[in-house]
Short mmCIF file of C-alpha atoms in Angstrom, two decimals:
data_model
loop_
_atom_site.label_atom_id
_atom_site.label_comp_id
_atom_site.label_asym_id
_atom_site.label_seq_id
_atom_site.Cartn_x
_atom_site.Cartn_y
_atom_site.Cartn_z
CA MET Q 1 109.03 144.26 188.88
CA SER Q 2 107.60 140.82 188.31
CA SER Q 3 105.03 140.23 185.75
CA PRO Q 4 101.40 139.55 186.72
CA PRO Q 5 100.43 136.01 186.97
CA ILE Q 6 98.66 134.60 183.95
CA PRO Q 7 95.28 133.21 184.65
CA HIS Q 8 94.86 129.41 184.54
CA SER Q 9 91.88 129.89 182.16
CA ARG Q 10 94.34 131.64 179.45
CA ILE Q 11 97.01 128.83 180.06
CA SER Q 12 94.46 126.10 179.36
CA ARG Q 13 93.36 127.97 176.33
CA SER Q 14 96.74 128.41 174.89
CA ALA Q 15 97.60 124.95 175.37
CA SER Q 16 94.57 123.74 173.63
CA ALA Q 17 95.32 126.03 170.78
CA ARG Q 18 98.84 124.78 170.45
CA ARG Q 19 97.49 121.14 170.48
CA ARG Q 20 95.00 122.05 167.80
CA ARG Q 21 97.81 123.70 165.69
CA ARG Q 22 100.05 120.59 166.26
CA GLY Q 23 97.18 118.36 165.07
CA ARG Q 24 96.49 120.35 162.04
CA ARG Q 25 100.02 120.36 161.10
CA GLY Q 26 100.25 116.64 161.37
CA LEU Q 27 97.04 116.21 159.47
CA PHE Q 28 98.59 118.23 156.59
CA ALA Q 29 101.72 116.23 156.76
CA PHE Q 30 99.79 113.17 156.46
CA LEU Q 31 97.69 114.27 153.66
CA ALA Q 32 100.85 115.62 151.78
CA ALA Q 33 102.48 112.32 152.33
CA ALA Q 34 99.54 110.40 151.03
CA CYS Q 35 99.21 112.57 148.08
CA LEU Q 36 102.91 112.08 147.20
CA VAL Q 37 102.46 108.27 147.45
CA ALA Q 38 99.30 108.45 145.22
CA SER Q 39 101.14 110.61 142.69
CA GLN Q 40 104.01 107.99 142.53
CA PHE Q 41 101.53 105.31 142.12
CA VAL Q 42 99.85 107.28 139.23
CA VAL Q 43 103.17 107.97 137.53
CA GLY Q 44 104.35 104.35 138.01
CA ALA Q 45 101.06 103.06 136.35
CA GLY Q 46 101.44 105.58 133.59
CA GLY Q 47 105.02 104.49 133.08
CA ALA Q 48 103.90 100.83 133.14
CA GLN Q 49 101.29 101.69 130.45
CA ALA Q 50 103.66 103.60 128.27
CA GLY Q 51 106.16 100.77 128.53
CA ALA Q 52 103.59 98.27 127.50
CA GLU Q 53 102.56 100.52 124.60
CA ALA Q 54 106.17 100.71 123.60
CA GLU Q 55 106.60 97.05 123.67
CA ALA Q 56 103.55 96.73 121.52
CA THR Q 57 104.91 99.09 118.90
CA ASP Q 58 108.31 97.34 118.99
CA ALA Q 59 106.50 93.98 118.47
CA SER Q 60 104.54 95.61 115.50
CA ALA Q 61 107.76 97.01 114.09
CA SER Q 62 109.49 93.70 114.22
CA GLY Q 63 106.88 92.02 112.23
CA GLU Q 64 105.18 89.84 115.02
CA VAL Q 65 101.65 89.22 114.37
CA GLY Q 66 98.64 87.76 116.38
CA PRO Q 67 97.63 84.14 116.54
CA SER Q 68 94.66 84.81 114.22
CA VAL Q 69 96.80 85.27 110.94
CA VAL Q 70 96.53 82.67 108.25
CA ARG Q 71 99.85 81.04 107.70
CA VAL Q 72 99.80 81.15 103.94
CA ALA Q 73 102.39 82.91 101.91
CA GLU Q 74 100.10 85.12 99.65
CA PHE Q 75 98.93 88.49 98.59
CA VAL Q 76 96.34 89.12 95.94
CA ALA Q 77 94.93 91.46 93.31
CA GLU Q 78 91.31 91.21 92.15
CA CYS Q 79 91.29 92.62 88.59
CA PRO Q 80 87.89 92.70 86.76
CA PHE Q 81 87.63 92.64 82.93
CA SER Q 82 88.85 95.90 81.35
CA HIS Q 83 88.59 95.48 77.42
CA ARG Q 84 89.08 93.27 74.56
CA LEU Q 85 91.35 93.62 71.53
CA PRO Q 86 93.22 91.41 68.92
CA ASP Q 87 96.48 92.68 70.39
CA ASP Q 88 99.45 91.28 72.19
CA PRO Q 89 102.08 93.77 73.36
CA ILE Q 90 104.48 91.00 74.32
CA VAL Q 91 104.30 88.56 71.39
CA PHE Q 92 103.29 91.08 68.71
CA PRO Q 93 104.49 94.45 69.97
CA GLY Q 94 103.54 97.39 67.56
CA LEU Q 95 101.40 95.21 65.41
CA PRO Q 96 97.68 96.00 66.17
CA GLY Q 97 95.23 93.29 64.94
CA ALA Q 98 98.07 90.71 64.58
CA SER Q 99 96.84 88.57 67.45
CA HIS Q 100 93.83 86.50 68.18
CA SER Q 101 91.23 88.25 70.42
CA HIS Q 102 92.67 88.85 74.02
CA SER Q 103 90.51 89.81 77.27
CA PHE Q 104 92.66 92.31 79.28
CA PHE Q 105 92.49 92.86 83.06
CA GLY Q 106 94.08 95.41 85.17
CA SER Q 107 95.55 98.43 83.10
CA THR Q 108 92.78 100.01 81.07
CA VAL Q 109 95.23 101.18 78.26
CA THR Q 110 96.87 97.93 77.10
CA ASP Q 111 97.22 97.61 73.34
CA ALA Q 112 99.85 96.44 70.78
CA TYR Q 113 101.82 99.60 71.59
CA THR Q 114 101.96 99.31 75.27
CA ASN Q 115 105.37 99.87 77.18
CA LEU Q 116 106.03 100.12 80.90
CA GLY Q 117 105.67 104.01 80.88
CA ASP Q 118 102.07 103.67 79.51
CA LEU Q 119 101.05 101.28 82.16
CA LEU Q 120 102.53 103.25 84.93
CA ALA Q 121 100.68 106.35 83.67
CA SER Q 122 97.43 104.22 83.28
CA ASP Q 123 94.31 103.58 85.43
CA SER Q 124 93.68 100.03 86.55
CA THR Q 125 90.63 97.84 87.23
CA CYS Q 126 92.45 96.10 90.10
CA ASP Q 127 91.92 96.14 93.77
CA PRO Q 128 94.37 97.32 94.94
CA ALA Q 129 94.42 100.31 92.45
CA VAL Q 130 98.17 100.59 92.80
CA ASP Q 131 98.53 97.46 90.68
CA LEU Q 132 98.92 98.95 87.31
CA SER Q 133 100.01 95.64 85.75
CA SER Q 134 98.42 94.27 82.75
CA TYR Q 135 97.08 90.56 82.54
CA TRP Q 136 95.47 89.15 79.51
CA VAL Q 137 94.24 85.76 78.16
CA PRO Q 138 92.54 84.55 75.00
CA THR Q 139 88.95 85.43 74.85
CA LEU Q 140 86.41 82.70 75.60
CA PHE Q 141 83.52 82.08 73.10
CA VAL Q 142 80.36 80.30 73.78
CA ASP Q 143 78.15 79.52 70.90
CA GLY Q 144 80.44 81.95 68.87
CA GLN Q 145 79.74 84.86 71.35
CA PRO Q 146 82.56 86.41 73.58
CA VAL Q 147 82.02 85.69 77.31
CA GLU Q 148 84.07 87.49 79.81
CA PRO Q 149 85.07 86.22 83.44
CA GLN Q 150 82.62 87.10 86.20
CA SER Q 151 85.87 87.44 88.41
CA ALA Q 152 89.64 87.44 87.81
CA THR Q 153 91.82 86.94 90.77
CA PHE Q 154 95.63 87.05 90.59
CA TYR Q 155 97.43 85.28 93.54
CA TYR Q 156 101.01 85.97 94.39
CA LEU Q 157 102.24 83.12 96.27
CA GLY Q 158 105.27 81.66 97.99
CA GLU Q 159 104.51 77.99 97.53
CA GLY Q 160 106.23 75.58 95.12
CA VAL Q 161 109.61 76.05 96.66
CA ASP Q 162 111.54 74.84 99.90
CA GLU Q 163 111.16 76.91 102.98
CA SER Q 164 114.65 78.22 102.78
CA VAL Q 165 113.92 79.41 99.16
CA ARG Q 166 110.75 81.02 100.16
CA GLN Q 167 112.39 82.98 103.02
CA ASN Q 168 114.68 84.66 100.35
CA ILE Q 169 112.04 85.26 97.62
CA GLN Q 170 112.68 88.55 95.75
CA SER Q 171 110.28 90.93 94.33
CA LEU Q 172 109.27 90.66 90.70
CA PRO Q 173 111.10 93.36 88.89
CA GLN Q 174 109.08 96.16 87.36
CA GLY Q 175 108.67 95.68 83.57
CA LEU Q 176 109.12 91.88 83.83
CA LYS Q 177 107.03 90.11 81.24
CA ILE Q 178 105.97 86.43 81.66
CA VAL Q 179 104.00 84.17 79.49
CA ALA Q 180 102.50 80.81 80.88
CA GLY Q 181 100.79 77.99 79.02
CA ASN Q 182 100.95 77.47 75.19
CA ALA Q 183 98.55 78.91 72.53
CA MET Q 184 100.08 76.32 70.07
CA ALA Q 185 99.63 73.30 72.29
CA SER Q 186 98.82 70.23 70.22
CA GLY Q 187 96.50 68.44 72.68
CA PRO Q 188 95.79 67.72 76.24
CA ASP Q 189 98.64 65.47 76.57
CA ASP Q 190 101.07 68.32 75.44
CA PRO Q 191 103.37 68.98 78.45
CA THR Q 192 103.34 72.71 77.52
CA SER Q 193 99.74 72.93 78.23
CA THR Q 194 99.80 73.90 81.95
CA ALA Q 195 96.30 75.45 82.50
CA ARG Q 196 93.51 73.63 84.23
CA TRP Q 197 89.75 73.69 83.92
CA SER Q 198 87.37 72.89 86.64
CA CYS Q 199 83.88 73.70 88.05
CA LEU Q 200 83.41 76.24 90.84
CA HIS Q 201 81.34 74.57 93.55
CA ALA Q 202 81.39 71.10 91.89
CA GLY Q 203 84.40 69.47 93.33
CA HIS Q 204 83.41 65.92 92.23
CA VAL Q 205 84.21 67.03 88.44
CA ASN Q 206 87.79 66.22 87.98
CA PRO Q 207 89.99 69.05 86.61
CA SER Q 208 91.22 68.67 83.02
CA LYS Q 209 93.50 70.59 80.62
CA ASP Q 210 90.44 70.77 78.19
CA PHE Q 211 87.00 72.20 79.02
CA VAL Q 212 84.98 70.26 81.36
CA ASN Q 213 81.13 69.88 81.81
CA CYS Q 214 79.97 71.78 84.75
CA PRO Q 215 76.48 71.18 86.35
CA ALA Q 216 73.94 73.70 86.31
CA GLY Q 217 74.31 76.32 89.01
CA THR Q 218 78.01 76.19 88.99
CA ALA Q 219 80.56 78.21 86.92
CA LEU Q 220 83.56 77.23 84.54
CA GLU Q 221 86.77 77.90 86.11
CA SER Q 222 90.35 78.20 84.68
CA TYR Q 223 93.51 78.46 86.80
CA LEU Q 224 97.16 78.74 85.53
CA ASP Q 225 100.54 79.01 87.41
CA PHE Q 226 103.15 80.97 85.87
CA PRO Q 227 106.84 80.29 86.39
CA GLN Q 228 108.52 81.69 89.44
CA CYS Q 229 112.40 81.25 88.73
CA TRP Q 230 113.92 84.25 86.96
CA ASP Q 231 117.34 84.36 85.37
CA GLY Q 232 118.09 87.67 87.31
CA VAL Q 233 118.90 89.63 84.11
CA ASN Q 234 116.35 89.71 81.35
CA LEU Q 235 112.82 91.35 81.67
CA ASP Q 236 111.86 89.34 78.35
CA SER Q 237 113.50 86.95 75.88
CA PRO Q 238 112.99 86.16 72.20
CA ASP Q 239 110.66 83.58 72.78
CA HIS Q 240 109.00 85.28 75.99
CA LYS Q 241 109.76 82.14 78.14
CA SER Q 242 113.49 81.45 78.25
CA HIS Q 243 114.22 84.10 81.07
CA MET Q 244 111.84 82.24 83.33
CA ALA Q 245 111.58 78.63 84.57
CA TYR Q 246 109.61 76.50 86.96
CA PRO Q 247 111.22 75.17 90.18
CA VAL Q 248 112.68 71.67 90.16
CA ALA Q 249 112.23 69.72 93.32
CA GLY Q 250 111.54 72.96 95.30
CA ARG Q 251 114.53 74.91 94.26
CA CYS Q 252 115.27 77.13 91.19
CA PRO Q 253 117.65 75.81 88.63
CA SER Q 254 121.10 77.33 88.41
CA THR Q 255 120.34 78.85 85.14
CA HIS Q 256 117.41 80.79 86.75
CA PRO Q 257 118.57 81.41 90.39
CA VAL Q 258 116.25 84.23 91.52
CA ALA Q 259 113.04 82.98 93.05
CA VAL Q 260 110.17 85.35 92.74
CA PRO Q 261 106.55 85.12 94.02
CA LYS Q 262 104.53 82.56 91.92
CA LEU Q 263 101.65 84.28 89.97
CA ARG Q 264 98.40 82.14 89.93
CA GLN Q 265 95.62 83.31 87.50
CA VAL Q 266 92.18 82.28 88.41
CA LEU Q 267 89.20 83.13 86.21
CA ARG Q 268 85.62 82.22 86.65
CA TYR Q 269 83.20 82.29 83.65
CA PRO Q 270 79.46 82.52 84.15
CA VAL Q 271 78.79 79.52 82.04
CA ASN Q 272 78.31 75.74 82.43
CA GLY Q 273 77.08 72.74 80.56
CA ASP Q 274 78.08 71.11 77.17
CA PRO Q 275 81.81 71.93 76.59
CA SER Q 276 81.33 71.48 72.86
CA ARG Q 277 79.93 75.01 72.86
CA PHE Q 278 82.99 76.59 74.08
CA ALA Q 279 86.15 77.65 72.32
CA LEU Q 280 88.95 79.92 73.07
CA ALA Q 281 90.19 82.59 70.54
CA SER Q 282 93.47 80.47 70.47
CA GLY Q 283 91.46 77.11 70.04
CA PRO Q 284 90.67 74.34 72.36
CA GLY Q 285 90.75 74.47 76.16
CA TYR Q 286 94.18 73.07 76.27
CA THR Q 287 95.44 76.26 74.46
CA MET Q 288 94.65 78.41 77.43
CA HIS Q 289 97.50 80.59 78.32
CA GLY Q 290 98.31 83.87 80.29
CA ASP Q 291 100.45 86.98 79.78
CA PHE Q 292 101.67 89.14 82.54
CA PHE Q 293 103.35 92.64 82.37
CA ASN Q 294 104.48 93.83 85.78
CA ALA Q 295 103.83 97.41 86.66
CA TRP Q 296 103.47 97.27 90.52
CA PRO Q 297 105.26 100.21 92.20
CA VAL Q 298 108.48 98.81 93.30
CA ASP Q 299 107.85 99.77 97.12
CA GLU Q 300 104.32 98.20 97.06
CA MET Q 301 105.80 94.97 95.67
CA GLU Q 302 108.67 94.99 98.01
CA ARG Q 303 106.55 95.60 101.11
CA ARG Q 304 104.21 92.68 100.11
CA VAL Q 305 107.10 90.30 99.59
CA ARG Q 306 108.64 91.40 102.87
CA ASP Q 307 105.28 91.25 104.87
CA CYS Q 308 103.37 88.49 103.36
CA ILE Q 309 105.53 86.12 101.38
CA ARG Q 310 108.56 85.61 103.38
CA PRO Q 311 107.12 85.44 106.90
CA THR Q 312 104.13 83.11 105.53
CA ILE Q 313 101.28 85.32 106.14
CA LYS Q 314 97.96 85.55 104.12
CA CYS Q 315 97.40 89.11 103.03
CA GLY Q 316 94.55 90.80 101.24
CA PRO Q 317 94.61 93.33 98.34
CA ASP Q 318 95.87 95.90 100.75
CA GLY Q 319 98.93 94.10 101.67
CA VAL Q 320 98.14 93.44 105.36
CA PRO Q 321 97.06 90.17 107.00
CA SER Q 322 93.56 89.38 106.00
#
């Protein structure tokens, strides 16, 4: 028996339904493809961003820095005045009161008996606080009264040596003791007198080994460079100087082959005027000298030498580009 014929209206409706279903399937396929392309774009963009971040991290890890860094091989410690005593743990160890008066900066415990362990267990006036070193100088007297610096800055520098030497500068060893200048200097022409006096904000006043007359509104300034070539063996010597030397023609002598950062001591005193009113505990201005007892943590010193001195980058007290 043959099936009854399907009405034309039903055929038309079925064909239309099939066309609508095919249209929807096509639309869904198009949308799915579009989503796939979009997701691939997003993943690709994210991958590019991650790659850029990885490159930035790699650049940072490799020591690359931006164009704004100051190309000076330097890190610094700002160490205000701590205390005053007639002691010197380098020249007169274990003999309290045997020295002329010294003004101490950095470690707050330094006295005639101080050793490295004492410094490492102490507090410090320095910024950064990790610098537990002790720095000291003869006390300045004005009209017979002690006057302490309004600021005391200790620069660690890569200057004074050839480029090839600077790139191989080694860290100052912990416990190293250095004395610069000469408390017994005989006069301004004495070559062992190495400190200089000048006037802050008065560049027209020529620096001198002896006190200078600074105009009103300025401050008396002292600066002193310590030797930067070490014999590589001794942390001190009988005369407290022979284990260190100054470079010659940009290189360290063969007797002192290890180049270390140059310590520069800069003190600014809130005084000016007639220099006849001034005296150091050690005598005239040309007897200015400085003592340094290194108690930097080894890793902090090494980081600053690696990141600031060798690549010629000016760093602040935190040891990062300033």
